[in-house]
PDB file of C-alpha atoms in Angstrom:
ATOM      1  CA  MET A   1       0.032   0.228   0.008  1.00 90.00           C
ATOM      2  CA  ILE A   2       1.214   3.383  -0.833  1.00 93.00           C
ATOM      3  CA  GLN A   3       0.544   4.785   2.645  1.00 93.00           C
ATOM      4  CA  VAL A   4       2.807   2.248   4.295  1.00 96.00           C
ATOM      5  CA  ASP A   5       5.494   1.405   1.585  1.00 96.00           C
ATOM      6  CA  VAL A   6       7.665   4.440   2.368  1.00 95.00           C
ATOM      7  CA  PHE A   7       8.027   3.559   5.962  1.00 97.00           C
ATOM      8  CA  TRP A   8       8.478  -0.198   5.043  1.00 97.00           C
ATOM      9  CA  SER A   9      11.317   0.623   2.871  1.00 98.00           C
ATOM     10  CA  PHE A  10      12.769   2.924   5.197  1.00 98.00           C
ATOM     11  CA  ALA A  11      12.499   0.152   8.086  1.00 98.00           C
ATOM     12  CA  MET A  12      14.183  -2.445   5.910  1.00 98.00           C
ATOM     13  CA  GLY A  13      17.173  -0.226   4.657  1.00 98.00           C
ATOM     14  CA  SER A  14      17.345   0.901   8.435  1.00 98.00           C
ATOM     15  CA  SER A  15      17.253  -2.651   9.881  1.00 98.00           C
ATOM     16  CA  LEU A  16      19.472  -4.256   7.485  1.00 98.00           C
ATOM     17  CA  ALA A  17      22.282  -1.651   8.198  1.00 97.00           C
ATOM     18  CA  THR A  18      21.714  -1.976  11.831  1.00 97.00           C
ATOM     19  CA  LEU A  19      21.976  -5.657  11.954  1.00 97.00           C
ATOM     20  CA  ALA A  20      25.068  -5.620   9.845  1.00 95.00           C
ATOM     21  CA  GLY A  21      26.499  -4.143  12.769  1.00 90.00           C
ATOM     22  CA  GLU A  22      30.222  -4.652  13.394  1.00 88.00           C
ATOM     23  CA  LYS A  23      30.719  -6.052   9.989  1.00 93.00           C
ATOM     24  CA  LEU A  24      29.552  -2.710   8.604  1.00 93.00           C
ATOM     25  CA  ARG A  25      31.553  -0.758  11.139  1.00 92.00           C
ATOM     26  CA  ARG A  26      34.742  -2.255   9.640  1.00 92.00           C
ATOM     27  CA  GLU A  27      34.062  -1.055   5.897  1.00 93.00           C
ATOM     28  CA  ASP A  28      35.922   1.943   4.864  1.00 92.00           C
ATOM     29  CA  SER A  29      32.622   3.464   3.092  1.00 94.00           C
ATOM     30  CA  VAL A  30      28.831   3.354   4.216  1.00 94.00           C
ATOM     31  CA  PHE A  31      28.027   2.863   0.330  1.00 95.00           C
ATOM     32  CA  VAL A  32      30.924   0.695  -0.881  1.00 95.00           C
ATOM     33  CA  ASN A  33      30.460  -2.573   0.628  1.00 95.00           C
ATOM     34  CA  TRP A  34      28.298  -5.736   0.162  1.00 95.00           C
ATOM     35  CA  TYR A  35      25.526  -4.637   2.745  1.00 97.00           C
ATOM     36  CA  PHE A  36      24.569  -1.854   0.818  1.00 97.00           C
ATOM     37  CA  VAL A  37      24.766  -3.464  -2.551  1.00 97.00           C
ATOM     38  CA  TYR A  38      22.624  -6.124  -1.329  1.00 98.00           C
ATOM     39  CA  THR A  39      20.072  -3.942   0.268  1.00 98.00           C
ATOM     40  CA  VAL A  40      19.739  -1.851  -2.762  1.00 98.00           C
ATOM     41  CA  CYS A  41      19.416  -4.536  -5.217  1.00 98.00           C
ATOM     42  CA  TYR A  42      16.575  -6.322  -3.019  1.00 98.00           C
ATOM     43  CA  LEU A  43      14.630  -2.806  -2.898  1.00 98.00           C
ATOM     44  CA  ALA A  44      15.131  -2.169  -6.364  1.00 97.00           C
ATOM     45  CA  MET A  45      14.731  -5.638  -8.072  1.00 97.00           C
ATOM     46  CA  ILE A  46      12.080  -7.215  -5.355  1.00 97.00           C
ATOM     47  CA  PHE A  47      10.473  -4.972  -3.123  1.00 97.00           C
ATOM     48  CA  SER A  48       9.924  -1.768  -5.477  1.00 97.00           C
ATOM     49  CA  PRO A  49       8.602  -3.989  -8.616  1.00 97.00           C
ATOM     50  CA  SER A  50       6.064  -5.960  -6.314  1.00 97.00           C
ATOM     51  CA  GLY A  51       4.738  -2.555  -4.985  1.00 96.00           C
ATOM     52  CA  VAL A  52       4.239  -1.261  -8.522  1.00 96.00           C
ATOM     53  CA  TYR A  53       2.570  -4.607  -9.670  1.00 97.00           C
ATOM     54  CA  LEU A  54       0.100  -4.163  -6.867  1.00 97.00           C
ATOM     55  CA  LEU A  55      -0.465  -0.417  -7.786  1.00 96.00           C
ATOM     56  CA  TRP A  56      -1.263  -1.437 -11.335  1.00 95.00           C
ATOM     57  CA  GLN A  57      -3.287  -4.588 -10.693  1.00 96.00           C
ATOM     58  CA  HIS A  58      -5.149  -3.895  -7.812  1.00 96.00           C
ATOM     59  CA  THR A  59      -5.106   0.182  -7.562  1.00 96.00           C
ATOM     60  CA  GLY A  60      -7.840   0.689  -5.202  1.00 96.00           C
ATOM     61  CA  TRP A  61      -6.484  -2.125  -2.406  1.00 97.00           C
ATOM     62  CA  GLU A  62      -3.129  -0.554  -2.949  1.00 97.00           C
ATOM     63  CA  THR A  63      -4.137   3.192  -2.321  1.00 96.00           C
ATOM     64  CA  MET A  64      -6.451   1.868   0.402  1.00 96.00           C
ATOM     65  CA  PHE A  65      -9.451   2.557  -1.755  1.00 96.00           C
ATOM     66  CA  PHE A  66      -8.823   6.182  -2.320  1.00 96.00           C
ATOM     67  CA  TYR A  67      -7.912   6.243  -5.819  1.00 95.00           C
ATOM     68  CA  GLY A  68      -8.419   4.139  -8.801  1.00 94.00           C
ATOM     69  CA  ARG A  69      -6.145   3.612 -11.931  1.00 92.00           C
ATOM     70  CA  ASP A  70      -7.781   6.383 -13.781  1.00 92.00           C
ATOM     71  CA  ASP A  71      -7.349   8.814 -10.893  1.00 93.00           C
ATOM     72  CA  LEU A  72      -3.408   8.645 -11.145  1.00 94.00           C
ATOM     73  CA  HIS A  73      -1.248  10.325 -13.648  1.00 94.00           C
ATOM     74  CA  GLY A  74       1.374   8.184 -15.330  1.00 92.00           C
ATOM     75  CA  LEU A  75       4.263  10.045 -13.218  1.00 95.00           C
ATOM     76  CA  PHE A  76       2.802   8.588  -9.802  1.00 95.00           C
ATOM     77  CA  PRO A  77       3.931   4.862 -10.443  1.00 94.00           C
ATOM     78  CA  CYS A  78       7.324   5.977 -11.230  1.00 96.00           C
ATOM     79  CA  LEU A  79       7.584   8.398  -8.311  1.00 96.00           C
ATOM     80  CA  PHE A  80       6.142   5.457  -6.185  1.00 96.00           C
ATOM     81  CA  ALA A  81       8.909   2.967  -7.633  1.00 96.00           C
ATOM     82  CA  LEU A  82      11.601   5.746  -7.042  1.00 97.00           C
ATOM     83  CA  THR A  83      10.501   6.335  -3.235  1.00 96.00           C
ATOM     84  CA  ASN A  84      10.327   2.423  -2.272  1.00 97.00           C
ATOM     85  CA  VAL A  85      14.107   2.566  -3.124  1.00 98.00           C
ATOM     86  CA  LEU A  86      15.142   6.028  -2.136  1.00 97.00           C
ATOM     87  CA  PHE A  87      13.585   5.773   1.523  1.00 98.00           C
ATOM     88  CA  GLY A  88      15.294   2.314   1.944  1.00 98.00           C
ATOM     89  CA  VAL A  89      18.654   3.800   0.941  1.00 98.00           C
ATOM     90  CA  VAL A  90      17.855   6.810   3.422  1.00 98.00           C
ATOM     91  CA  GLY A  91      17.202   4.411   6.121  1.00 98.00           C
ATOM     92  CA  PHE A  92      20.286   2.393   5.602  1.00 98.00           C
ATOM     93  CA  TYR A  93      22.388   5.618   5.380  1.00 97.00           C
ATOM     94  CA  LEU A  94      21.129   6.884   8.561  1.00 98.00           C
ATOM     95  CA  SER A  95      21.435   3.664  10.778  1.00 97.00           C
ATOM     96  CA  ALA A  96      24.954   2.984   9.085  1.00 97.00           C
ATOM     97  CA  ARG A  97      25.969   6.351  10.577  1.00 96.00           C
ATOM     98  CA  LEU A  98      24.724   5.665  13.822  1.00 96.00           C
ATOM     99  CA  VAL A  99      26.247   2.067  13.921  1.00 95.00           C
ATOM    100  CA  ARG A 100      29.436   3.428  13.042  1.00 94.00           C
ATOM    101  CA  ARG A 101      29.221   5.951  15.667  1.00 94.00           C
ATOM    102  CA  GLY A 102      28.550   3.295  18.417  1.00 91.00           C
ATOM    103  CA  SER A 103      24.798   4.423  18.821  1.00 94.00           C
ATOM    104  CA  GLU A 104      23.271   0.730  18.148  1.00 94.00           C
ATOM    105  CA  PRO A 105      20.333   1.691  20.437  1.00 95.00           C
ATOM    106  CA  THR A 106      19.409   4.544  18.576  1.00 96.00           C
ATOM    107  CA  ALA A 107      19.719   2.705  15.355  1.00 97.00           C
ATOM    108  CA  HIS A 108      17.445  -0.225  16.675  1.00 97.00           C
ATOM    109  CA  ALA A 109      14.619   2.750  17.589  1.00 97.00           C
ATOM    110  CA  LEU A 110      14.814   3.993  13.891  1.00 97.00           C
ATOM    111  CA  TRP A 111      13.942   0.894  12.414  1.00 98.00           C
ATOM    112  CA  THR A 112      11.453  -0.540  14.723  1.00 97.00           C
ATOM    113  CA  THR A 113       9.641   2.597  15.179  1.00 97.00           C
ATOM    114  CA  SER A 114       9.411   2.981  11.166  1.00 98.00           C
ATOM    115  CA  TYR A 115       7.874  -0.295  11.423  1.00 98.00           C
ATOM    116  CA  THR A 116       5.326   0.754  14.169  1.00 97.00           C
ATOM    117  CA  CYS A 117       4.475   3.707  11.914  1.00 97.00           C
ATOM    118  CA  MET A 118       3.684   1.087   9.131  1.00 97.00           C
ATOM    119  CA  PHE A 119       1.561  -1.452  11.303  1.00 97.00           C
ATOM    120  CA  ALA A 120      -0.382   1.493  12.736  1.00 97.00           C
ATOM    121  CA  ILE A 121      -1.604   2.612   9.385  1.00 97.00           C
ATOM    122  CA  LEU A 122      -2.506  -0.803   8.626  1.00 97.00           C
ATOM    123  CA  THR A 123      -4.326  -1.671  11.659  1.00 97.00           C
ATOM    124  CA  PHE A 124      -5.849   1.693  12.565  1.00 96.00           C
ATOM    125  CA  GLY A 125      -7.409   1.553   9.147  1.00 95.00           C
ATOM    126  CA  TYR A 126      -7.995  -2.320   9.202  1.00 96.00           C
ATOM    127  CA  ASP A 127     -11.654  -1.407   7.456  1.00 95.00           C
ATOM    128  CA  ARG A 128      -9.523  -0.449   4.374  1.00 96.00           C
ATOM    129  CA  PHE A 129      -6.517  -2.841   4.563  1.00 97.00           C
ATOM    130  CA  ILE A 130      -8.927  -5.991   4.544  1.00 96.00           C
ATOM    131  CA  TYR A 131     -11.798  -4.812   2.641  1.00 97.00           C
ATOM    132  CA  ALA A 132     -12.672  -7.692   0.014  1.00 97.00           C
ATOM    133  CA  GLY A 133     -14.509  -5.532  -2.520  1.00 96.00           C
ATOM    134  CA  THR A 134     -13.614  -3.174  -5.295  1.00 95.00           C
ATOM    135  CA  LEU A 135     -12.922   0.489  -5.233  1.00 96.00           C
ATOM    136  CA  GLU A 136     -16.633   1.153  -6.789  1.00 96.00           C
ATOM    137  CA  GLU A 137     -18.204  -1.086  -4.085  1.00 97.00           C
ATOM    138  CA  TRP A 138     -16.174   0.795  -1.456  1.00 96.00           C
ATOM    139  CA  ARG A 139     -17.517   4.142  -2.742  1.00 95.00           C
ATOM    140  CA  LYS A 140     -21.146   2.568  -2.799  1.00 96.00           C
ATOM    141  CA  GLY A 141     -20.565   1.493   1.125  1.00 95.00           C
ATOM    142  CA  VAL A 142     -20.971  -2.133   0.352  1.00 96.00           C
ATOM    143  CA  ARG A 143     -19.824  -3.981   3.299  1.00 95.00           C
ATOM    144  CA  TYR A 144     -17.963  -7.629   3.491  1.00 96.00           C
ATOM    145  CA  TYR A 145     -16.950  -9.590   6.235  1.00 95.00           C
ATOM    146  CA  VAL A 146     -13.368  -9.631   7.592  1.00 93.00           C
ATOM    147  CA  GLU A 147     -12.987 -13.490   6.361  1.00 95.00           C
ATOM    148  CA  ASP A 148     -14.045 -12.473   2.998  1.00 97.00           C
ATOM    149  CA  PHE A 149     -10.751 -10.493   2.311  1.00 97.00           C
ATOM    150  CA  PHE A 150      -8.802 -14.062   2.646  1.00 96.00           C
ATOM    151  CA  ALA A 151     -10.642 -15.525  -0.361  1.00 96.00           C
ATOM    152  CA  THR A 152      -9.729 -12.434  -2.360  1.00 97.00           C
ATOM    153  CA  GLU A 153      -7.447 -12.213  -5.487  1.00 97.00           C
ATOM    154  CA  VAL A 154      -5.440  -9.744  -3.489  1.00 97.00           C
ATOM    155  CA  PHE A 155      -4.696 -11.743  -0.720  1.00 97.00           C
ATOM    156  CA  CYS A 156      -3.474 -14.827  -2.782  1.00 97.00           C
ATOM    157  CA  THR A 157      -1.159 -12.323  -4.601  1.00 97.00           C
ATOM    158  CA  LEU A 158       0.045 -11.153  -1.293  1.00 97.00           C
ATOM    159  CA  LEU A 159       0.959 -14.744  -0.274  1.00 97.00           C
ATOM    160  CA  VAL A 160       2.769 -15.382  -3.738  1.00 97.00           C
ATOM    161  CA  MET A 161       4.682 -12.160  -3.412  1.00 97.00           C
ATOM    162  CA  SER A 162       5.683 -13.002   0.393  1.00 96.00           C
ATOM    163  CA  VAL A 163       7.606 -15.857  -1.142  1.00 97.00           C
ATOM    164  CA  PHE A 164      10.212 -13.638  -3.070  1.00 96.00           C
ATOM    165  CA  VAL A 165       9.992 -10.673  -0.812  1.00 97.00           C
ATOM    166  CA  LEU A 166      10.629 -12.057   2.732  1.00 97.00           C
ATOM    167  CA  PRO A 167      13.358 -14.918   2.149  1.00 97.00           C
ATOM    168  CA  PRO A 168      15.968 -12.424   1.120  1.00 97.00           C
ATOM    169  CA  LEU A 169      14.946  -9.927   3.815  1.00 97.00           C
ATOM    170  CA  TYR A 170      15.145 -12.556   6.617  1.00 97.00           C
ATOM    171  CA  TYR A 171      18.294 -14.183   5.494  1.00 97.00           C
ATOM    172  CA  ALA A 172      20.241 -10.755   5.707  1.00 97.00           C
ATOM    173  CA  MET A 173      18.321 -10.214   9.251  1.00 97.00           C
ATOM    174  CA  TRP A 174      19.493 -13.913  10.225  1.00 96.00           C
ATOM    175  CA  ARG A 175      23.040 -14.159   8.795  1.00 95.00           C
ATOM    176  CA  TRP A 176      24.528 -10.570   9.034  1.00 96.00           C
ATOM    177  CA  PRO A 177      24.477 -10.129  12.865  1.00 95.00           C
ATOM    178  CA  SER A 178      26.481 -13.605  13.342  1.00 92.00           C
ATOM    179  CA  GLY A 179      30.134 -13.884  13.900  1.00 88.00           C
ATOM    180  CA  PRO A 180      32.490 -14.786  16.258  1.00 89.00           C
ATOM    181  CA  HIS A 181      31.111 -12.713  19.021  1.00 88.00           C
ATOM    182  CA  MET A 182      27.624 -14.009  18.741  1.00 91.00           C
ATOM    183  CA  ASP A 183      26.726 -16.222  21.661  1.00 93.00           C
ATOM    184  CA  ARG A 184      23.323 -16.944  23.558  1.00 93.00           C
ATOM    185  CA  GLU A 185      23.682 -13.684  25.606  1.00 95.00           C
ATOM    186  CA  THR A 186      24.970 -11.823  22.900  1.00 94.00           C
ATOM    187  CA  ARG A 187      21.768 -12.874  20.743  1.00 95.00           C
ATOM    188  CA  SER A 188      19.403 -12.037  23.654  1.00 96.00           C
ATOM    189  CA  GLU A 189      20.738  -8.585  24.104  1.00 95.00           C
ATOM    190  CA  LEU A 190      20.378  -8.173  20.312  1.00 95.00           C
ATOM    191  CA  LEU A 191      16.842  -9.013  20.728  1.00 96.00           C
ATOM    192  CA  GLN A 192      16.035  -7.077  23.697  1.00 96.00           C
ATOM    193  CA  ARG A 193      17.979  -3.878  21.917  1.00 95.00           C
ATOM    194  CA  ALA A 194      15.323  -4.155  19.099  1.00 96.00           C
ATOM    195  CA  LEU A 195      12.069  -5.213  21.274  1.00 97.00           C
ATOM    196  CA  THR A 196      12.879  -2.235  24.094  1.00 97.00           C
ATOM    197  CA  PRO A 197      11.814   0.563  21.426  1.00 97.00           C
ATOM    198  CA  TYR A 198       9.264  -1.176  19.753  1.00 98.00           C
ATOM    199  CA  VAL A 199       7.383  -1.914  23.026  1.00 97.00           C
ATOM    200  CA  ARG A 200       7.925   1.603  24.245  1.00 97.00           C
ATOM    201  CA  VAL A 201       6.627   3.217  20.914  1.00 97.00           C
ATOM    202  CA  THR A 202       3.617   0.848  20.975  1.00 97.00           C
ATOM    203  CA  GLY A 203       2.824   2.177  24.346  1.00 97.00           C
ATOM    204  CA  LEU A 204       3.263   5.617  23.308  1.00 97.00           C
ATOM    205  CA  VAL A 205       0.573   5.124  20.534  1.00 97.00           C
ATOM    206  CA  ILE A 206      -1.612   3.518  22.919  1.00 97.00           C
ATOM    207  CA  SER A 207      -1.694   6.596  25.081  1.00 96.00           C
ATOM    208  CA  ALA A 208      -2.096   9.065  22.468  1.00 95.00           C
ATOM    209  CA  TYR A 209      -5.107   7.139  20.993  1.00 95.00           C
ATOM    210  CA  LEU A 210      -6.632   7.042  24.336  1.00 95.00           C
ATOM    211  CA  VAL A 211      -6.119  10.544  25.015  1.00 94.00           C
ATOM    212  CA  LEU A 212      -7.520  11.548  21.482  1.00 93.00           C
ATOM    213  CA  LEU A 213     -10.560   9.148  21.924  1.00 92.00           C
ATOM    214  CA  PHE A 214     -11.656   9.574  25.531  1.00 91.00           C
ATOM    215  CA  GLY A 215     -10.183  13.057  26.163  1.00 90.00           C
ATOM    216  CA  VAL A 216     -10.335  15.334  23.126  1.00 87.00           C
ATOM    217  CA  ARG A 217     -13.567  13.517  21.738  1.00 83.00           C
ATOM    218  CA  ARG A 218     -15.335  13.856  24.970  1.00 81.00           C
ATOM    219  CA  LEU A 219     -13.966  17.307  26.187  1.00 83.00           C
ATOM    220  CA  LEU A 220     -13.581  19.619  23.186  1.00 82.00           C
ATOM    221  CA  PRO A 221     -16.041  20.673  20.319  1.00 80.00           C
ATOM    222  CA  ALA A 222     -16.202  18.408  17.146  1.00 77.00           C
ATOM    223  CA  ARG A 223     -14.195  20.813  15.053  1.00 77.00           C
ATOM    224  CA  TYR A 224     -11.064  19.897  17.311  1.00 77.00           C
ATOM    225  CA  HIS A 225     -11.470  16.130  16.994  1.00 82.00           C
ATOM    226  CA  VAL A 226      -8.611  14.681  15.241  1.00 85.00           C
ATOM    227  CA  LEU A 227     -10.140  10.941  14.928  1.00 88.00           C
ATOM    228  CA  PRO A 228     -12.558  10.048  12.523  1.00 88.00           C
ATOM    229  CA  GLU A 229     -16.190   9.726  14.413  1.00 87.00           C
ATOM    230  CA  HIS A 230     -16.511   6.121  13.333  1.00 89.00           C
ATOM    231  CA  TRP A 231     -13.305   5.205  15.278  1.00 92.00           C
ATOM    232  CA  HIS A 232     -13.753   3.612  18.656  1.00 93.00           C
ATOM    233  CA  VAL A 233     -11.967   0.965  20.726  1.00 95.00           C
ATOM    234  CA  ASP A 234     -11.869  -1.651  18.027  1.00 95.00           C
ATOM    235  CA  ARG A 235      -9.097   0.432  16.304  1.00 96.00           C
ATOM    236  CA  LEU A 236      -6.826  -0.139  19.298  1.00 96.00           C
ATOM    237  CA  PHE A 237      -7.588  -3.861  19.521  1.00 97.00           C
ATOM    238  CA  ALA A 238      -6.837  -4.174  15.868  1.00 97.00           C
ATOM    239  CA  PHE A 239      -3.584  -2.072  16.385  1.00 97.00           C
ATOM    240  CA  LEU A 240      -2.438  -4.274  19.576  1.00 97.00           C
ATOM    241  CA  LEU A 241      -3.267  -7.448  17.451  1.00 97.00           C
ATOM    242  CA  GLY A 242      -1.282  -6.177  14.600  1.00 96.00           C
ATOM    243  CA  GLN A 243       1.681  -5.089  16.520  1.00 97.00           C
ATOM    244  CA  ALA A 244       1.967  -8.847  18.225  1.00 97.00           C
ATOM    245  CA  LEU A 245       1.474 -10.720  14.887  1.00 96.00           C
ATOM    246  CA  PHE A 246       3.384  -8.335  12.399  1.00 96.00           C
ATOM    247  CA  GLY A 247       5.933  -7.932  15.260  1.00 95.00           C
ATOM    248  CA  ALA A 248       6.642 -11.502  15.435  1.00 95.00           C
ATOM    249  CA  LEU A 249       7.277 -11.562  11.916  1.00 95.00           C
ATOM    250  CA  ILE A 250       9.930  -9.102  11.831  1.00 95.00           C
ATOM    251  CA  PHE A 251      11.649 -10.295  15.102  1.00 97.00           C
ATOM    252  CA  VAL A 252      11.729 -14.005  14.371  1.00 95.00           C
ATOM    253  CA  PRO A 253      14.738 -13.817  12.193  1.00 96.00           C
ATOM    254  CA  LEU A 254      16.704 -12.118  15.243  1.00 96.00           C
ATOM    255  CA  ALA A 255      15.809 -15.020  17.631  1.00 95.00           C
ATOM    256  CA  PHE A 256      17.615 -17.851  15.359  1.00 95.00           C
ATOM    257  CA  VAL A 257      20.592 -15.724  14.499  1.00 95.00           C
ATOM    258  CA  PRO A 258      23.588 -18.403  14.316  1.00 94.00           C
ATOM    259  CA  LEU A 259      25.791 -18.694  17.248  1.00 93.00           C
ATOM    260  CA  ARG A 260      29.671 -19.172  16.948  1.00 82.00           C
ATOM    261  CA  SER A 261      30.642 -22.668  16.659  1.00 69.00           C
ATOM    262  CA  ALA A 262      32.387 -24.177  19.653  1.00 51.00           C
ATOM    263  CA  ARG A 263      35.744 -25.281  19.375  1.00 53.00           C
ATOM    264  CA  LYS A 264      36.669 -28.848  19.605  1.00 48.00           C
ATOM    265  CA  PRO A 265      39.354 -29.826  22.084  1.00 49.00           C
ATOM    266  CA  LYS A 266      42.550 -30.666  20.478  1.00 52.00           C
ATOM    267  CA  SER A 267      43.099 -34.576  20.679  1.00 49.00           C
ATOM    268  CA  SER A 268      46.210 -35.650  22.535  1.00 42.00           C
TER     269      SER A 268
END
């Protein structure tokens, strides 16, 4: 979806630079190294084309049912493809600079916060994210059950795309942090460094939503309301569910980072 892909692209570039860690710190340049080349190739050859395909084939869903194909200028797909790579490069560069200065906690906060922004858009707007109909049906107010989405062509397309999008990303997140220094304690610290800002930002979003829902909406006139009137506690439950499920998907590679091999004792 165009509303989330910029955050997703940034988060992927940022996470890969952060998880390259010590290896990236030893490189002479942020850009002239294997990790940057791998990231750019992944974004340009796999991630960006998948987004452009969805924009062309399922325009309504990819724009969260704000636009149809006839509503978009020809430059829009070009800019969309560009940002899907550009924001990943920006994320990689910023996190690489942080890692090379020894600010790994800040780098972890950068990519996990970007993922939280992505998940928040999807879950607070879940009625658009999992809508099973077409743009015309959305505009007419046709309703579908949540489970209907899982029988749509869009959902099947996402499943097929995951076969190409996830393995290269998972491989880098799983392999790059490994090394002679990686033992069980170090792996636990790595996972904790990533999870801590993720949980903190989740709590911040929950608090902000509760203030807007029960504070601003009840105490101030309607013209000052930030949230749409049809948004209620269900959006918060959707956000929490999304943070848990999507969070598990992005953190699972870190839980299985290879440990250093134990040295065999020399035979006498």
